[in-house]
Amino acid sequence: MKSVMTLTTYEQLRAISDPLRSELLMMLLQKPYTGQQLSEQLNISRAKIHYHLKELEKNGLIEIIKKEEKNGIVQKFYQSVARGFTASPDLLPHSEEIDEAARQIFFRMLEKTKSRVLSAPSEAFLKGGSERPSDWNHLGSIFEIRATEEQFQEFIKKFFTLVNDFDKQVEQNNKDANVKLYHVSAYGFQVDTPMFEEPLEIDEE
């Protein structure tokens, strides 16, 4: 699975813009599923699921990674070809479709984060009490910042550098009995009006 796939055709944009297909794609980012498994999880008919899987596969967004035979029936396991998707600059004339595709992906990511919050163990949220959020054992904050586009892009680069630095520790962490699994979601995008009346001041002395 690639880290990011660039969408290059209008048909790929339309495929991701469909709410059900974006939901299927988000599920297939996590692990492989058969059409039957997706049908049972979403409570949607197999015929409808298979139709949309074929559309995603036809547009190169998912692929069959293995087949298993069960009771004489061949089961196909589908998986996303990438963990993220971005639109090629060549598709800018289709700005409405780019907009809708991005919104659908963001919305599905938010839904996944919501489900992770609801299923997290109780100890995930116990260590609070301090007025310094950096002392907590969880991260849950909403920030709105004023910046130029160039400054925000620099912020994004620094964020991914930080994430990649942590990712390099994976092999070492796998051998550490004290390591726990953390879910981290990040969203940042331009808005028109502020959410807060007063700008947030962060005091981390």
Short mmCIF file of C-alpha atoms in Angstrom, two decimals:
data_model
loop_
_atom_site.label_atom_id
_atom_site.label_comp_id
_atom_site.label_asym_id
_atom_site.label_seq_id
_atom_site.Cartn_x
_atom_site.Cartn_y
_atom_site.Cartn_z
CA MET A 1 0.00 0.00 0.00
CA LYS A 2 1.38 3.39 -1.04
CA SER A 3 1.41 6.32 1.37
CA VAL A 4 -0.42 8.70 -0.99
CA MET A 5 -1.99 8.23 -4.42
CA THR A 6 -2.54 11.14 -6.81
CA LEU A 7 -5.93 11.15 -8.50
CA THR A 8 -5.44 11.92 -12.17
CA THR A 9 -8.88 11.39 -13.75
CA TYR A 10 -12.31 12.92 -13.35
CA GLU A 11 -13.74 9.41 -12.89
CA GLN A 12 -11.51 8.83 -9.85
CA LEU A 13 -12.74 12.09 -8.33
CA ARG A 14 -16.36 11.08 -8.86
CA ALA A 15 -15.72 7.67 -7.35
CA ILE A 16 -14.36 9.14 -4.11
CA SER A 17 -17.06 11.84 -4.00
CA ASP A 18 -19.76 9.19 -3.55
CA PRO A 19 -20.52 8.86 0.21
CA LEU A 20 -20.80 5.07 0.23
CA ARG A 21 -17.65 4.58 -1.85
CA SER A 22 -15.68 6.92 0.38
CA GLU A 23 -16.88 4.92 3.39
CA LEU A 24 -15.86 1.64 1.74
CA LEU A 25 -12.50 3.13 0.85
CA MET A 26 -11.92 4.25 4.44
CA MET A 27 -12.70 0.75 5.72
CA LEU A 28 -10.35 -0.78 3.18
CA LEU A 29 -7.57 1.54 4.35
CA GLN A 30 -7.61 -0.29 7.67
CA LYS A 31 -7.57 -3.90 6.52
CA PRO A 32 -8.74 -6.16 3.66
CA TYR A 33 -12.43 -7.09 3.48
CA THR A 34 -14.56 -9.26 1.24
CA GLY A 35 -17.74 -7.93 -0.27
CA GLN A 36 -19.71 -10.21 2.07
CA GLN A 37 -17.94 -8.85 5.14
CA LEU A 38 -18.58 -5.25 4.08
CA SER A 39 -22.21 -6.11 3.39
CA GLU A 40 -22.64 -7.51 6.90
CA GLN A 41 -20.87 -4.64 8.62
CA LEU A 42 -22.76 -1.90 6.78
CA ASN A 43 -26.08 -3.80 6.54
CA ILE A 44 -26.22 -3.15 2.80
CA SER A 45 -27.04 -5.72 0.14
CA ARG A 46 -24.14 -7.69 -1.34
CA ALA A 47 -25.18 -6.67 -4.85
CA LYS A 48 -24.92 -2.96 -4.00
CA ILE A 49 -21.59 -3.42 -2.21
CA HIS A 50 -20.11 -5.38 -5.10
CA TYR A 51 -21.25 -2.75 -7.61
CA HIS A 52 -19.43 0.00 -5.72
CA LEU A 53 -16.36 -2.18 -5.14
CA LYS A 54 -16.14 -2.75 -8.88
CA GLU A 55 -16.32 1.01 -9.49
CA LEU A 56 -13.49 1.63 -7.02
CA GLU A 57 -11.44 -1.20 -8.50
CA LYS A 58 -12.08 -0.01 -12.07
CA ASN A 59 -10.68 3.39 -11.14
CA GLY A 60 -7.58 1.92 -9.53
CA LEU A 61 -8.48 2.97 -5.98
CA ILE A 62 -8.68 -0.53 -4.51
CA GLU A 63 -7.30 -3.91 -5.54
CA ILE A 64 -7.77 -7.60 -4.81
CA ILE A 65 -4.88 -8.71 -2.60
CA LYS A 66 -5.87 -12.36 -2.07
CA LYS A 67 -8.50 -14.97 -2.81
CA GLU A 68 -9.78 -17.76 -0.59
CA GLU A 69 -12.13 -20.62 -1.42
CA LYS A 70 -14.85 -21.40 1.12
CA ASN A 71 -17.59 -23.96 0.52
CA GLY A 72 -16.80 -23.90 -3.17
CA ILE A 73 -17.10 -20.11 -3.36
CA VAL A 74 -14.08 -17.94 -4.13
CA GLN A 75 -13.88 -14.98 -1.77
CA LYS A 76 -12.00 -11.89 -2.92
CA PHE A 77 -10.31 -9.66 -0.35
CA TYR A 78 -10.11 -6.01 -1.35
CA GLN A 79 -7.77 -3.35 0.04
CA SER A 80 -7.10 0.32 -0.70
CA VAL A 81 -4.06 0.97 -2.89
CA ALA A 82 -2.98 3.92 -0.68
CA ARG A 83 -3.45 5.38 2.78
CA GLY A 84 -4.25 8.82 1.42
CA PHE A 85 -5.39 10.52 -1.78
CA THR A 86 -4.73 13.89 -3.37
CA ALA A 87 -5.93 15.46 -6.61
CA SER A 88 -3.55 16.28 -9.45
CA PRO A 89 -3.25 19.98 -10.38
CA ASP A 90 -4.48 18.94 -13.83
CA LEU A 91 -7.91 18.33 -12.28
CA LEU A 92 -8.35 21.92 -11.05
CA PRO A 93 -11.03 22.63 -13.72
CA HIS A 94 -13.15 20.13 -11.76
CA SER A 95 -12.94 22.18 -8.57
CA GLU A 96 -16.44 21.20 -7.38
CA GLU A 97 -15.59 17.50 -7.57
CA ILE A 98 -12.23 18.05 -5.83
CA ASP A 99 -14.06 19.94 -3.09
CA GLU A 100 -16.65 17.19 -2.60
CA ALA A 101 -14.07 14.39 -2.68
CA ALA A 102 -11.96 16.12 -0.02
CA ARG A 103 -14.99 16.77 2.19
CA GLN A 104 -16.07 13.13 1.97
CA ILE A 105 -12.61 11.87 2.96
CA PHE A 106 -12.38 14.33 5.87
CA PHE A 107 -15.86 13.39 7.02
CA ARG A 108 -15.07 9.66 6.96
CA MET A 109 -11.84 10.24 8.89
CA LEU A 110 -13.78 12.16 11.51
CA GLU A 111 -16.25 9.29 11.78
CA LYS A 112 -13.40 6.83 12.34
CA THR A 113 -11.90 9.04 15.03
CA LYS A 114 -15.32 9.30 16.68
CA SER A 115 -15.60 5.51 16.81
CA ARG A 116 -12.11 5.26 18.30
CA VAL A 117 -13.04 7.76 21.03
CA LEU A 118 -16.14 5.73 21.91
CA SER A 119 -14.22 2.43 22.02
CA ALA A 120 -11.09 3.69 23.83
CA PRO A 121 -10.31 2.23 27.28
CA SER A 122 -11.32 4.36 30.26
CA GLU A 123 -7.70 4.87 31.33
CA ALA A 124 -7.11 6.78 28.11
CA PHE A 125 -8.79 9.85 29.59
CA LEU A 126 -8.00 9.58 33.31
CA LYS A 127 -4.85 11.65 33.54
CA GLY A 128 -6.06 15.23 33.46
CA GLY A 129 -6.50 17.66 36.30
CA SER A 130 -3.56 19.85 35.38
CA GLU A 131 -4.08 23.25 33.75
CA ARG A 132 -1.23 22.37 31.42
CA PRO A 133 -2.54 20.13 28.62
CA SER A 134 1.02 18.92 28.01
CA ASP A 135 0.78 17.05 31.36
CA TRP A 136 -2.20 14.99 30.21
CA ASN A 137 -2.04 11.47 28.76
CA HIS A 138 -4.35 12.38 25.90
CA LEU A 139 -4.49 15.07 23.23
CA GLY A 140 -7.77 16.78 22.48
CA SER A 141 -7.66 20.39 21.37
CA ILE A 142 -9.09 22.69 18.74
CA PHE A 143 -6.88 25.55 17.57
CA GLU A 144 -7.51 28.31 15.09
CA ILE A 145 -4.43 30.21 14.00
CA ARG A 146 -3.85 33.13 11.67
CA ALA A 147 -1.09 32.56 9.16
CA THR A 148 -0.14 33.06 5.54
CA GLU A 149 -0.53 30.07 3.25
CA GLU A 150 3.26 29.69 3.18
CA GLN A 151 3.46 29.72 6.99
CA PHE A 152 0.74 27.08 7.29
CA GLN A 153 2.48 24.87 4.73
CA GLU A 154 5.66 25.17 6.79
CA PHE A 155 3.68 24.13 9.87
CA ILE A 156 2.41 21.04 7.99
CA LYS A 157 5.97 20.10 7.01
CA LYS A 158 7.14 20.38 10.61
CA PHE A 159 4.19 18.28 11.77
CA PHE A 160 4.98 15.46 9.37
CA THR A 161 8.66 15.65 10.27
CA LEU A 162 7.67 15.11 13.90
CA VAL A 163 5.42 12.17 12.99
CA ASN A 164 8.14 10.61 10.84
CA ASP A 165 10.66 10.94 13.67
CA PHE A 166 8.32 8.96 15.92
CA ASP A 167 7.68 6.44 13.15
CA LYS A 168 11.39 5.65 12.97
CA GLN A 169 11.16 4.31 16.52
CA VAL A 170 8.62 1.60 15.57
CA GLU A 171 11.08 -1.32 15.55
CA GLN A 172 12.51 -0.32 18.93
CA ASN A 173 9.05 0.27 20.40
CA ASN A 174 7.84 -3.17 19.34
CA LYS A 175 10.37 -4.66 21.75
CA ASP A 176 9.36 -2.45 24.67
CA ALA A 177 6.77 -4.01 26.99
CA ASN A 178 5.71 -0.56 28.23
CA VAL A 179 4.66 0.70 24.80
CA LYS A 180 0.95 1.52 24.31
CA LEU A 181 -1.00 2.17 21.13
CA TYR A 182 -2.18 5.76 20.56
CA HIS A 183 -4.68 7.05 18.02
CA VAL A 184 -3.73 10.46 16.63
CA SER A 185 -5.92 12.40 14.19
CA ALA A 186 -5.00 15.77 12.71
CA TYR A 187 -7.07 18.14 10.57
CA GLY A 188 -6.17 21.58 9.33
CA PHE A 189 -7.89 23.65 6.67
CA GLN A 190 -8.85 27.23 5.84
CA VAL A 191 -12.12 28.62 7.23
CA ASP A 192 -14.00 31.87 6.62
CA THR A 193 -15.15 32.88 10.09
CA PRO A 194 -13.59 32.29 13.52
CA MET A 195 -15.04 29.79 15.99
CA PHE A 196 -13.77 31.65 19.05
CA GLU A 197 -14.47 35.28 19.95
CA GLU A 198 -11.00 35.67 21.44
CA PRO A 199 -7.76 34.16 20.06
CA LEU A 200 -6.39 31.28 22.14
CA GLU A 201 -3.20 31.93 24.06
CA ILE A 202 -1.09 28.85 24.81
CA ASP A 203 0.97 29.07 27.99
CA GLU A 204 3.42 26.17 28.26
CA GLU A 205 6.12 27.67 30.41
#
